[in-house]
Amino acid sequence: MCEANVYIDRNGQEKLFMEQANIIIFHKDGTLFIENIFGERKTIAARVKEMKLVEHKIILEESW
Amino acid sequence: MCEANVYIDRNGQEKLFMEQANIIIFHKDGTLFIENIFGERKTIAARVKEMKLVEHKIILEESW
């Protein structure tokens, strides 16, 4: 399947935030709604830095 | 493979922008750098609205 793991980049350290994310909705208020294939849902105030889909990897940077 | 097709949403009409995108870099100036598995590269002033990875779909909205 083609979902991706979502990581948060904190000072160069990538911490896993959600596994196997499928849906990401980018709200105009700067928050991201993320849902994975197991139905887990999270919202986070962060921006996407980079996506490497073939590597199943999405890297976020938190916004304060 | 797990790349995704990138579409631009223009008034509810989704127009294909790039097939089989693999890497997307989100620049702080609001532009997106997109590269697909064939090495095609494009930069666009747009924001991501939504991603449905299992459907291999990324929807952009152009910023003026």
XYZ file of C-alpha atoms in Angstrom:
128
model
C 0.000 0.000 0.000
C 1.129 3.543 -0.576
C 0.659 5.408 2.599
C 3.633 7.174 4.224
C 5.170 7.554 7.657
C 5.062 11.091 9.022
C 8.004 12.429 10.997
C 8.586 15.667 12.874
C 11.969 17.271 12.379
C 13.176 18.701 15.692
C 16.635 20.226 15.277
C 17.616 17.656 12.708
C 16.197 14.723 14.684
C 13.290 13.005 12.910
C 10.713 11.701 15.395
C 7.914 9.449 14.145
C 4.559 11.226 14.448
C 2.205 8.872 12.633
C 2.622 5.620 10.815
C 1.052 4.847 7.472
C -0.680 8.159 6.900
C -3.128 8.143 4.030
C -5.049 11.415 4.085
C -3.578 14.819 4.884
C -5.729 17.926 4.743
C -3.873 21.234 4.746
C -6.022 23.776 6.557
C -5.568 27.459 5.760
C -4.974 28.148 9.454
C -1.682 26.298 9.141
C -2.799 23.083 10.826
C -2.642 19.655 9.240
C -5.296 16.982 9.693
C -3.720 13.560 9.244
C -5.493 10.194 9.067
C -3.792 6.842 8.632
C -5.021 3.555 7.204
C -6.071 2.383 10.689
C -8.408 5.351 11.112
C -6.163 7.124 13.600
C -6.596 10.890 13.299
C -4.370 13.712 14.493
C -4.255 17.451 13.953
C -0.994 19.339 14.320
C 0.195 22.902 13.861
C 3.019 22.207 11.493
C 4.150 22.674 7.919
C 5.381 19.960 5.582
C 9.068 20.390 4.798
C 9.558 17.570 2.370
C 7.942 14.450 1.008
C 9.731 11.417 -0.419
C 6.868 9.219 -1.484
C 8.870 6.312 -2.875
C 10.539 6.191 0.556
C 7.090 6.505 2.226
C 8.354 9.517 4.124
C 6.805 12.898 5.000
C 8.784 15.325 7.131
C 7.043 18.038 9.140
C 8.328 21.093 10.935
C 6.275 22.278 13.877
C 5.055 25.866 13.853
C 4.999 27.612 17.217
C 5.571 2.090 -6.693
C 4.217 4.727 -4.364
C 4.482 8.008 -6.106
C 1.370 10.153 -6.616
C -0.259 12.156 -9.387
C -0.408 15.872 -8.709
C -3.481 17.844 -9.753
C -4.315 21.541 -9.686
C -7.796 22.417 -8.491
C -9.173 25.279 -10.598
C -12.706 26.118 -9.503
C -13.462 22.522 -8.669
C -11.881 21.163 -11.868
C -8.825 18.974 -11.199
C -6.230 19.320 -13.928
C -3.238 16.948 -13.991
C -0.021 18.840 -13.249
C 2.514 16.068 -12.895
C 2.342 12.309 -13.029
C 4.039 10.014 -10.545
C 5.546 12.672 -8.305
C 8.044 11.323 -5.817
C 9.749 14.270 -4.133
C 8.035 17.491 -3.071
C 9.960 20.203 -1.290
C 7.891 22.896 0.397
C 9.821 26.141 0.215
C 9.134 28.831 2.787
C 8.415 31.304 -0.006
C 5.263 29.341 -0.769
C 6.573 27.562 -3.861
C 6.687 23.806 -4.288
C 9.502 21.939 -6.001
C 8.172 18.684 -7.434
C 10.172 15.859 -9.013
C 8.709 12.653 -10.421
C 10.176 9.205 -10.873
C 11.254 10.080 -14.438
C 13.359 13.002 -13.202
C 10.952 15.648 -14.481
C 11.127 18.713 -12.239
C 8.711 21.599 -11.833
C 8.348 24.486 -9.431
C 4.957 26.066 -8.829
C 3.535 28.786 -6.591
C 0.804 26.755 -4.991
C -0.298 25.211 -1.714
C -1.280 21.615 -1.160
C -4.982 21.320 -0.342
C -5.208 17.621 0.262
C -3.364 14.365 -0.173
C -4.920 10.915 -0.569
C -1.882 8.691 -0.749
C -3.651 5.358 -1.117
C -5.378 6.924 -4.139
C -1.999 8.282 -5.332
C -3.509 11.771 -5.413
C -2.211 15.199 -4.373
C -4.368 18.240 -4.965
C -2.862 21.722 -5.232
C -4.411 25.165 -5.211
C -2.501 27.842 -7.067
C -1.517 30.950 -5.130
C -1.725 34.222 -7.047
